[in-house]
Amino acid sequence: MKIRTVVSVFLTIYLLTFCEDGFTFDNYRFEQFSTPEGLPNNMVHNIYQDQDGYIWIATYYGLFRYDGYEVKTIKSNLYTPGMLINNNVMCVREDKQSRLWIGTHDGLCIMDKKDGEIRKIKVDGVTRQRINDIYITEDEQIYLGYIRGLAVYDIINDSVYFFNRMDSTGDVPENINIQCIIDYEGDILIGTWRDGIFRYSPDDNNFTQYNSTELNSILSMYKDGSGKLWIGTSGMGLYEVSFTVDKTDILFNSYRHENNNNRSLSSDYIYSISEDTATNTLWLGSRKGVSIMNFNQPGTFVNYNKSEAENYLPVDEVNSVFRDKNGIMWIGTKGSGVLYSNSGSGYFNIPHNAAGTGMGTDYISTLYVEKSGTIWAGFGYGAAYLKDEKYQNIITSGRPYHISYSNTTDEILITIQDEGIIACRNGEIVGYYNASNSAFIPNNLIFTIYEDTKGNWWLGTYNGLGIRYNDGRFYSLNRMEESEDILKKEITAIIETTDGKLWLATNNNGIACITGDTGQPETFGCKHYNLENGFLPVNTPLCFLQDRDGRLWAGTEGSGLCL
């Protein structure tokens, strides 16, 4: 596949690579491919190249195919309502029958590239259908890494089968968050979130778990050209891994970020791993840019990110690094689309501030401005506030989803992924609310908090709706059998209209309007607005606004505004 120039803006980057005598400069050309150049979404999860040479870009708002000249969009919207089961695409792989296996936030899609037909598969009885990774072996075994366990596609019965302790032996990863899958020494290695590494032997249908304090939360795995296994972790850096002959123990060398060493890893959060065989280097996509290591000098890295003026990239968070068949290195980012480079292609320029001041990210997840003018911002993996031109970090780790103010408690409330709510006053943390100490929180992944006119808190979470009433009562609707099923799903935005109605935006289930007495959850009912009943052009609304005339506007993912 030929790649032509798709951007007119260039950046001068000196890419340091290694030689026996020290550092030398090689000429690399990074080109940015993002929304101004035709990529419909800049939030990139994964990059993949199929057998025909097409580049597939999995993003938060759809799947896109790039042929070097133009982009083809694959997503569900008003004009293609049944295209994908969910537009938040996590991963893509291809089998030998030219079928694309597409893992989404809400299930599996299988696309036949010959006719473009897409089948959608959801597994009965599974509450969380997100697929983080797909791995297809040489003999066409298709493994699916779900957020709630490991599955395999059963070709004979045309169905998805989850591994369980009834049908498999050993340490079966039931109901465990699977992050990545790879084959190694004839077995299947499974990297998990907070449960270490599992090894599956297909010959005897047996699982072995390797768990340690260091190799606990796995984000990425990669087997290089020499057969070495590399593992990227969440917060514990990079590991070169091997196993004892009897496969019972795990051996490793580790590489970590060192504060006073600019040749160490730029970050200990490694999202993706690949290699450039032309330069004999290992490439790491991390929370703070790209780190590159020559195999001949393990542990020494050249780092590219926004805070390094010498080796600058226009973004910090890199979710995916990938080498295609032509030797082009692709970098999928969170907020700046795709960058790619080809060895020896020369220098170039892009007009960005290479000093990397301020928050150092293009991904601002949430903002709140107090009446005094103090600004609160959630960005990447942290939150900060700006008061009287003084900038201060409040949280340096953890992904913030929403910032709001509570008149009831006089607190700034910040929701952090998997950590509940952090309460602040005057730039200081004053308290925590989470599922262990607050019965109104059904899940510690809270997307939004909304305080209504009566001072009640409404929480939209990964596992339904929580309510903290101003009079001290509380409810968690995912625990109430009589509540509507939609009130137990992912709720991402909430608004109260002037007529006292509560409107909820959900992930892939449209909009729900709560009917009944909002002060008595047992009376709740729902009116649905979604693609299926024709009341909404998309199933993923993003935000609400009520105007001065009392009209409710809903911003959608890819289908404009709805009134």
Tab-separated table of N, CA, C and O in Angstrom, residues 296-402:
chain	number	residue	atom	x	y	z
A	296	ASN	N	19.819	-3.505	21.402
A	296	ASN	CA	21.214	-3.689	21.805
A	296	ASN	C	21.565	-2.945	23.086
A	296	ASN	O	22.615	-3.189	23.682
A	297	GLN	N	20.689	-2.025	23.505
A	297	GLN	CA	20.918	-1.279	24.736
A	297	GLN	C	19.639	-1.285	25.572
A	297	GLN	O	18.963	-0.258	25.708
A	298	PRO	N	19.275	-2.437	26.126
A	298	PRO	CA	18.027	-2.526	26.890
A	298	PRO	C	18.032	-1.611	28.107
A	298	PRO	O	19.045	-1.488	28.801
A	299	GLY	N	16.897	-0.956	28.314
A	299	GLY	CA	16.760	-0.075	29.467
A	299	GLY	C	17.084	1.370	29.194
A	299	GLY	O	16.895	2.227	30.063
A	300	THR	N	17.577	1.682	27.988
A	300	THR	CA	17.865	3.057	27.603
A	300	THR	C	16.871	3.482	26.527
A	300	THR	O	16.738	2.809	25.508
A	301	PHE	N	16.182	4.606	26.752
A	301	PHE	CA	15.061	4.990	25.906
A	301	PHE	C	15.210	6.419	25.382
A	301	PHE	O	15.801	7.283	26.035
A	302	VAL	N	14.677	6.628	24.197
A	302	VAL	CA	14.452	7.975	23.681
A	302	VAL	C	12.956	8.237	23.789
A	302	VAL	O	12.144	7.421	23.335
A	303	ASN	N	12.586	9.356	24.382
A	303	ASN	CA	11.184	9.628	24.689
A	303	ASN	C	10.661	10.815	23.893
A	303	ASN	O	11.320	11.849	23.797
A	304	TYR	N	9.464	10.653	23.347
A	304	TYR	CA	8.785	11.707	22.607
A	304	TYR	C	7.473	12.024	23.305
A	304	TYR	O	6.609	11.155	23.442
A	305	ASN	N	7.306	13.270	23.730
A	305	ASN	CA	6.051	13.702	24.353
A	305	ASN	C	5.975	15.219	24.332
A	305	ASN	O	6.862	15.895	23.829
A	306	LYS	N	4.901	15.759	24.905
A	306	LYS	CA	4.685	17.203	24.839
A	306	LYS	C	5.604	17.983	25.773
A	306	LYS	O	5.853	19.162	25.552
A	307	SER	N	6.094	17.327	26.806
A	307	SER	CA	6.891	18.057	27.788
A	307	SER	C	8.386	18.046	27.470
A	307	SER	O	9.163	18.671	28.171
A	308	GLU	N	8.792	17.312	26.443
A	308	GLU	CA	10.201	17.268	26.052
A	308	GLU	C	10.395	18.091	24.776
A	308	GLU	O	9.979	17.698	23.702
A	309	ALA	N	11.026	19.272	24.924
A	309	ALA	CA	11.207	20.141	23.770
A	309	ALA	C	12.108	19.500	22.707
A	309	ALA	O	11.937	19.705	21.521
A	310	GLU	N	13.077	18.699	23.147
A	310	GLU	CA	14.019	18.094	22.206
A	310	GLU	C	13.347	17.035	21.340
A	310	GLU	O	13.595	16.944	20.140
A	311	ASN	N	12.500	16.222	21.931
A	311	ASN	CA	11.831	15.131	21.211
A	311	ASN	C	10.326	15.311	21.375
A	311	ASN	O	9.694	14.718	22.232
A	312	TYR	N	9.746	16.114	20.517
A	312	TYR	CA	8.387	16.598	20.723
A	312	TYR	C	7.365	15.817	19.901
A	312	TYR	O	7.591	15.521	18.727
A	313	LEU	N	6.259	15.478	20.533
A	313	LEU	CA	5.050	15.000	19.868
A	313	LEU	C	3.900	15.928	20.263
A	313	LEU	O	3.909	16.485	21.368
A	314	PRO	N	2.885	16.057	19.418
A	314	PRO	CA	1.782	16.972	19.739
A	314	PRO	C	0.758	16.387	20.700
A	314	PRO	O	-0.348	16.905	20.814
A	315	VAL	N	1.095	15.305	21.396
A	315	VAL	CA	0.148	14.675	22.307
A	315	VAL	C	0.930	13.812	23.296
A	315	VAL	O	2.059	13.403	23.006
A	316	ASP	N	0.343	13.558	24.452
A	316	ASP	CA	0.993	12.687	25.427
A	316	ASP	C	0.449	11.266	25.394
A	316	ASP	O	1.208	10.304	25.324
A	317	GLU	N	-0.856	11.098	25.468
A	317	GLU	CA	-1.421	9.754	25.594
A	317	GLU	C	-1.441	9.021	24.254
A	317	GLU	O	-2.114	9.437	23.310
A	318	VAL	N	-0.695	7.926	24.187
A	318	VAL	CA	-0.588	7.104	22.978
A	318	VAL	C	-1.140	5.726	23.281
A	318	VAL	O	-0.551	4.967	24.053
A	319	ASN	N	-2.285	5.411	22.684
A	319	ASN	CA	-2.960	4.143	22.948
A	319	ASN	C	-2.447	2.995	22.102
A	319	ASN	O	-2.597	1.832	22.478
A	320	SER	N	-1.878	3.300	20.937
A	320	SER	CA	-1.523	2.219	20.016
A	320	SER	C	-0.273	2.577	19.227
A	320	SER	O	-0.148	3.692	18.712
A	321	VAL	N	0.692	1.647	19.159
A	321	VAL	CA	1.817	1.748	18.237
A	321	VAL	C	1.804	0.477	17.384
A	321	VAL	O	1.552	-0.620	17.887
A	322	PHE	N	2.080	0.647	16.099
A	322	PHE	CA	1.891	-0.478	15.183
A	322	PHE	C	2.791	-0.291	13.959
A	322	PHE	O	2.892	0.814	13.412
A	323	ARG	N	3.456	-1.364	13.516
A	323	ARG	CA	4.266	-1.340	12.304
A	323	ARG	C	3.529	-2.083	11.200
A	323	ARG	O	3.153	-3.243	11.358
A	324	ASP	N	3.333	-1.412	10.051
A	324	ASP	CA	2.627	-2.075	8.959
A	324	ASP	C	3.599	-2.845	8.070
A	324	ASP	O	4.806	-2.895	8.319
A	325	LYS	N	3.076	-3.450	7.012
A	325	LYS	CA	3.875	-4.329	6.158
A	325	LYS	C	4.942	-3.579	5.374
A	325	LYS	O	5.907	-4.183	4.896
A	326	ASN	N	4.762	-2.265	5.223
A	326	ASN	CA	5.727	-1.464	4.489
A	326	ASN	C	6.749	-0.785	5.397
A	326	ASN	O	7.530	0.046	4.932
A	327	GLY	N	6.733	-1.136	6.682
A	327	GLY	CA	7.688	-0.564	7.604
A	327	GLY	C	7.288	0.783	8.171
A	327	GLY	O	8.090	1.436	8.845
A	328	ILE	N	6.075	1.213	7.913
A	328	ILE	CA	5.605	2.484	8.459
A	328	ILE	C	5.145	2.268	9.892
A	328	ILE	O	4.409	1.328	10.189
A	329	MET	N	5.577	3.144	10.791
A	329	MET	CA	5.184	3.088	12.190
A	329	MET	C	3.983	4.005	12.407
A	329	MET	O	4.029	5.195	12.093
A	330	TRP	N	2.893	3.419	12.938
A	330	TRP	CA	1.658	4.160	13.180
A	330	TRP	C	1.497	4.391	14.683
A	330	TRP	O	1.760	3.494	15.492
A	331	ILE	N	1.050	5.577	15.043
A	331	ILE	CA	0.857	5.949	16.442
A	331	ILE	C	-0.580	6.442	16.607
A	331	ILE	O	-0.953	7.482	16.055
A	332	GLY	N	-1.378	5.699	17.349
A	332	GLY	CA	-2.757	6.095	17.625
A	332	GLY	C	-2.827	6.823	18.954
A	332	GLY	O	-2.370	6.305	19.981
A	333	THR	N	-3.380	8.025	18.964
A	333	THR	CA	-3.349	8.875	20.143
A	333	THR	C	-4.742	9.119	20.711
A	333	THR	O	-5.753	8.862	20.059
A	334	LYS	N	-4.764	9.638	21.903
A	334	LYS	CA	-6.008	10.046	22.544
A	334	LYS	C	-6.088	11.564	22.466
A	334	LYS	O	-5.573	12.288	23.315
A	335	GLY	N	-6.706	12.059	21.399
A	335	GLY	CA	-6.920	13.493	21.255
A	335	GLY	C	-6.285	14.121	20.037
A	335	GLY	O	-6.683	15.202	19.621
A	336	SER	N	-5.306	13.445	19.409
A	336	SER	CA	-4.636	14.028	18.249
A	336	SER	C	-4.635	13.083	17.047
A	336	SER	O	-3.770	13.185	16.164
A	337	GLY	N	-5.572	12.161	17.016
A	337	GLY	CA	-5.689	11.283	15.862
A	337	GLY	C	-4.531	10.326	15.707
A	337	GLY	O	-4.083	9.700	16.675
A	338	VAL	N	-3.998	10.231	14.476
A	338	VAL	CA	-2.959	9.259	14.133
A	338	VAL	C	-1.720	9.997	13.633
A	338	VAL	O	-1.811	10.949	12.864
A	339	LEU	N	-0.558	9.535	14.097
A	339	LEU	CA	0.721	9.966	13.538
A	339	LEU	C	1.365	8.759	12.881
A	339	LEU	O	1.198	7.635	13.337
A	340	TYR	N	2.118	8.993	11.804
A	340	TYR	CA	2.856	7.881	11.219
A	340	TYR	C	4.178	8.368	10.653
A	340	TYR	O	4.349	9.536	10.323
A	341	SER	N	5.141	7.436	10.577
A	341	SER	CA	6.470	7.804	10.111
A	341	SER	C	7.070	6.672	9.297
A	341	SER	O	6.724	5.513	9.467
A	342	ASN	N	7.995	7.044	8.425
A	342	ASN	CA	8.700	6.071	7.601
A	342	ASN	C	10.193	6.323	7.759
A	342	ASN	O	10.641	7.470	7.686
A	343	SER	N	10.973	5.287	7.978
A	343	SER	CA	12.413	5.438	8.208
A	343	SER	C	13.074	6.189	7.061
A	343	SER	O	12.833	5.914	5.892
A	344	GLY	N	13.918	7.167	7.412
A	344	GLY	CA	14.718	7.873	6.424
A	344	GLY	C	13.954	8.805	5.526
A	344	GLY	O	14.422	9.137	4.433
A	345	SER	N	12.786	9.273	5.953
A	345	SER	CA	11.967	10.099	5.061
A	345	SER	C	12.227	11.592	5.203
A	345	SER	O	11.604	12.389	4.528
A	346	GLY	N	13.108	11.971	6.112
A	346	GLY	CA	13.487	13.374	6.172
A	346	GLY	C	12.888	14.141	7.332
A	346	GLY	O	12.203	13.605	8.176
A	347	TYR	N	13.192	15.451	7.360
A	347	TYR	CA	12.719	16.320	8.424
A	347	TYR	C	11.440	17.018	7.994
A	347	TYR	O	11.146	17.150	6.818
A	348	PHE	N	10.693	17.524	8.958
A	348	PHE	CA	9.472	18.257	8.650
A	348	PHE	C	9.041	19.088	9.845
A	348	PHE	O	9.602	18.968	10.928
A	349	ASN	N	8.068	19.976	9.651
A	349	ASN	CA	7.670	20.944	10.678
A	349	ASN	C	6.177	20.892	10.932
A	349	ASN	O	5.392	20.636	10.024
A	350	ILE	N	5.783	21.169	12.185
A	350	ILE	CA	4.377	21.315	12.546
A	350	ILE	C	4.291	22.408	13.611
A	350	ILE	O	5.090	22.410	14.551
A	351	PRO	N	3.439	23.383	13.457
A	351	PRO	CA	3.460	24.532	14.371
A	351	PRO	C	2.746	24.261	15.681
A	351	PRO	O	1.583	24.620	15.870
A	352	HIS	N	3.420	23.640	16.608
A	352	HIS	CA	2.914	23.427	17.962
A	352	HIS	C	3.909	24.021	18.945
A	352	HIS	O	5.088	24.174	18.637
A	353	ASN	N	3.455	24.313	20.140
A	353	ASN	CA	4.343	24.809	21.184
A	353	ASN	C	5.138	23.652	21.760
A	353	ASN	O	4.621	22.845	22.526
A	354	ALA	N	6.388	23.555	21.395
A	354	ALA	CA	7.206	22.425	21.828
A	354	ALA	C	7.597	22.486	23.287
A	354	ALA	O	8.158	21.559	23.823
A	355	ALA	N	7.304	23.584	23.949
A	355	ALA	CA	7.664	23.688	25.361
A	355	ALA	C	6.801	22.809	26.237
A	355	ALA	O	7.186	22.438	27.337
A	356	GLY	N	5.597	22.468	25.750
A	356	GLY	CA	4.744	21.558	26.496
A	356	GLY	C	4.296	22.110	27.823
A	356	GLY	O	4.323	21.431	28.834
A	357	THR	N	3.857	23.362	27.870
A	357	THR	CA	3.446	23.967	29.128
A	357	THR	C	2.031	23.561	29.475
A	357	THR	O	1.311	22.996	28.687
A	358	GLY	N	1.614	23.910	30.691
A	358	GLY	CA	0.239	23.677	31.117
A	358	GLY	C	-0.037	22.221	31.378
A	358	GLY	O	0.767	21.501	31.937
A	359	MET	N	-1.211	21.776	30.959
A	359	MET	CA	-1.660	20.435	31.293
A	359	MET	C	-0.981	19.372	30.434
A	359	MET	O	-0.994	18.207	30.772
A	360	GLY	N	-0.431	19.743	29.295
A	360	GLY	CA	0.326	18.785	28.509
A	360	GLY	C	-0.509	17.696	27.875
A	360	GLY	O	-0.066	16.577	27.737
A	361	THR	N	-1.739	18.008	27.462
A	361	THR	CA	-2.571	17.021	26.794
A	361	THR	C	-3.614	17.709	25.934
A	361	THR	O	-4.044	18.830	26.227
A	362	ASP	N	-4.002	17.054	24.838
A	362	ASP	CA	-5.100	17.540	24.022
A	362	ASP	C	-6.424	16.937	24.449
A	362	ASP	O	-7.458	17.217	23.855
A	363	TYR	N	-6.393	16.095	25.468
A	363	TYR	CA	-7.605	15.406	25.900
A	363	TYR	C	-8.104	16.027	27.198
A	363	TYR	O	-7.635	15.715	28.287
A	364	ILE	N	-9.046	16.952	27.102
A	364	ILE	CA	-9.703	17.561	28.250
A	364	ILE	C	-11.050	16.881	28.403
A	364	ILE	O	-11.940	17.041	27.575
A	365	SER	N	-11.225	16.115	29.481
A	365	SER	CA	-12.434	15.307	29.627
A	365	SER	C	-13.582	16.080	30.269
A	365	SER	O	-14.745	15.781	30.014
A	366	THR	N	-13.276	17.064	31.104
A	366	THR	CA	-14.342	17.788	31.789
A	366	THR	C	-13.825	19.130	32.288
A	366	THR	O	-12.647	19.268	32.628
A	367	LEU	N	-14.713	20.134	32.320
A	367	LEU	CA	-14.375	21.470	32.788
A	367	LEU	C	-15.478	21.999	33.697
A	367	LEU	O	-16.657	21.702	33.494
A	368	TYR	N	-15.079	22.809	34.693
A	368	TYR	CA	-16.056	23.518	35.511
A	368	TYR	C	-15.448	24.857	35.920
A	368	TYR	O	-14.276	24.923	36.306
A	369	VAL	N	-16.241	25.933	35.823
A	369	VAL	CA	-15.789	27.268	36.176
A	369	VAL	C	-16.648	27.787	37.321
A	369	VAL	O	-17.877	27.888	37.196
A	370	GLU	N	-16.004	28.104	38.431
A	370	GLU	CA	-16.726	28.666	39.570
A	370	GLU	C	-17.123	30.117	39.279
A	370	GLU	O	-16.590	30.769	38.374
A	371	LYS	N	-18.052	30.648	40.079
A	371	LYS	CA	-18.496	32.034	39.914
A	371	LYS	C	-17.344	33.011	40.090
A	371	LYS	O	-17.337	34.091	39.511
A	372	SER	N	-16.362	32.627	40.879
A	372	SER	CA	-15.202	33.485	41.107
A	372	SER	C	-14.241	33.503	39.926
A	372	SER	O	-13.308	34.303	39.892
A	373	GLY	N	-14.472	32.619	38.964
A	373	GLY	CA	-13.584	32.509	37.819
A	373	GLY	C	-12.560	31.408	37.926
A	373	GLY	O	-11.808	31.150	36.979
A	374	THR	N	-12.500	30.729	39.075
A	374	THR	CA	-11.589	29.597	39.236
A	374	THR	C	-11.978	28.475	38.277
A	374	THR	O	-13.146	28.094	38.193
A	375	ILE	N	-11.003	27.939	37.576
A	375	ILE	CA	-11.248	26.911	36.557
A	375	ILE	C	-10.779	25.560	37.075
A	375	ILE	O	-9.634	25.418	37.535
A	376	TRP	N	-11.653	24.568	36.989
A	376	TRP	CA	-11.316	23.179	37.291
A	376	TRP	C	-11.318	22.394	35.977
A	376	TRP	O	-12.226	22.544	35.166
A	377	ALA	N	-10.325	21.549	35.794
A	377	ALA	CA	-10.228	20.789	34.545
A	377	ALA	C	-9.788	19.365	34.825
A	377	ALA	O	-8.894	19.118	35.640
A	378	GLY	N	-10.420	18.429	34.139
A	378	GLY	CA	-9.988	17.039	34.136
A	378	GLY	C	-9.315	16.750	32.810
A	378	GLY	O	-9.862	17.064	31.754
A	379	PHE	N	-8.131	16.166	32.844
A	379	PHE	CA	-7.368	15.948	31.622
A	379	PHE	C	-6.625	14.624	31.711
A	379	PHE	O	-5.976	14.343	32.716
A	380	GLY	N	-6.736	13.799	30.714
A	380	GLY	CA	-5.976	12.553	30.689
A	380	GLY	C	-6.115	11.788	31.981
A	380	GLY	O	-7.153	11.227	32.295
A	381	TYR	N	-5.048	11.777	32.769
A	381	TYR	CA	-5.042	11.074	34.046
A	381	TYR	C	-4.729	12.051	35.180
A	381	TYR	O	-3.787	11.876	35.929
A	382	GLY	N	-5.536	13.055	35.311
A	382	GLY	CA	-5.342	13.993	36.395
A	382	GLY	C	-6.391	15.082	36.384
A	382	GLY	O	-7.226	15.166	35.483
A	383	ALA	N	-6.390	15.902	37.420
A	383	ALA	CA	-7.291	17.039	37.519
A	383	ALA	C	-6.543	18.177	38.198
A	383	ALA	O	-5.679	17.953	39.055
A	384	ALA	N	-6.882	19.412	37.819
A	384	ALA	CA	-6.189	20.571	38.357
A	384	ALA	C	-7.135	21.758	38.377
A	384	ALA	O	-8.226	21.711	37.811
A	385	TYR	N	-6.677	22.801	39.066
A	385	TYR	CA	-7.462	24.025	39.011
A	385	TYR	C	-6.547	25.231	38.857
A	385	TYR	O	-5.376	25.216	39.250
A	386	LEU	N	-7.131	26.278	38.235
A	386	LEU	CA	-6.406	27.499	37.937
A	386	LEU	C	-7.127	28.648	38.620
A	386	LEU	O	-8.278	28.953	38.317
A	387	LYS	N	-6.440	29.278	39.582
A	387	LYS	CA	-7.020	30.389	40.337
A	387	LYS	C	-6.007	31.512	40.405
A	387	LYS	O	-4.847	31.308	40.778
A	388	ASP	N	-6.468	32.716	40.014
A	388	ASP	CA	-5.604	33.897	40.030
A	388	ASP	C	-4.297	33.633	39.296
A	388	ASP	O	-3.198	33.989	39.758
A	389	GLU	N	-4.430	32.954	38.146
A	389	GLU	CA	-3.301	32.630	37.268
A	389	GLU	C	-2.300	31.667	37.896
A	389	GLU	O	-1.187	31.497	37.392
A	390	LYS	N	-2.690	31.011	38.996
A	390	LYS	CA	-1.842	30.007	39.618
A	390	LYS	C	-2.421	28.625	39.339
A	390	LYS	O	-3.586	28.357	39.624
A	391	TYR	N	-1.576	27.765	38.789
A	391	TYR	CA	-1.987	26.424	38.369
A	391	TYR	C	-1.574	25.405	39.422
A	391	TYR	O	-0.437	25.425	39.907
A	392	GLN	N	-2.489	24.519	39.803
A	392	GLN	CA	-2.175	23.521	40.833
A	392	GLN	C	-2.813	22.191	40.493
A	392	GLN	O	-4.011	22.122	40.208
A	393	ASN	N	-1.997	21.119	40.520
A	393	ASN	CA	-2.528	19.772	40.332
A	393	ASN	C	-3.246	19.321	41.597
A	393	ASN	O	-2.710	19.445	42.703
A	394	ILE	N	-4.441	18.779	41.426
A	394	ILE	CA	-5.194	18.218	42.544
A	394	ILE	C	-5.050	16.708	42.568
A	394	ILE	O	-4.863	16.090	43.611
A	395	ILE	N	-5.114	16.100	41.385
A	395	ILE	CA	-4.992	14.647	41.234
A	395	ILE	C	-4.013	14.398	40.102
A	395	ILE	O	-4.140	14.984	39.029
A	396	THR	N	-3.043	13.551	40.322
A	396	THR	CA	-2.043	13.281	39.288
A	396	THR	C	-2.188	11.906	38.659
A	396	THR	O	-1.476	11.586	37.715
A	397	SER	N	-3.072	11.081	39.187
A	397	SER	CA	-3.351	9.777	38.580
A	397	SER	C	-4.833	9.490	38.726
A	397	SER	O	-5.486	9.985	39.643
A	398	GLY	N	-5.369	8.696	37.817
A	398	GLY	CA	-6.798	8.428	37.801
A	398	GLY	C	-7.485	9.288	36.759
A	398	GLY	O	-7.225	10.486	36.642
A	399	ARG	N	-8.377	8.675	35.961
A	399	ARG	CA	-9.032	9.391	34.872
A	399	ARG	C	-10.311	10.078	35.364
A	399	ARG	O	-11.244	9.420	35.801
A	400	PRO	N	-10.368	11.416	35.305
A	400	PRO	CA	-11.582	12.115	35.726
A	400	PRO	C	-12.649	12.112	34.630
A	400	PRO	O	-12.327	12.247	33.448
A	401	TYR	N	-13.911	11.943	35.035
A	401	TYR	CA	-15.009	11.947	34.083
A	401	TYR	C	-15.870	13.200	34.171
A	401	TYR	O	-16.398	13.664	33.167
A	402	HIS	N	-16.041	13.739	35.381
A	402	HIS	CA	-16.990	14.843	35.526
A	402	HIS	C	-16.607	15.692	36.737
A	402	HIS	O	-16.158	15.177	37.764
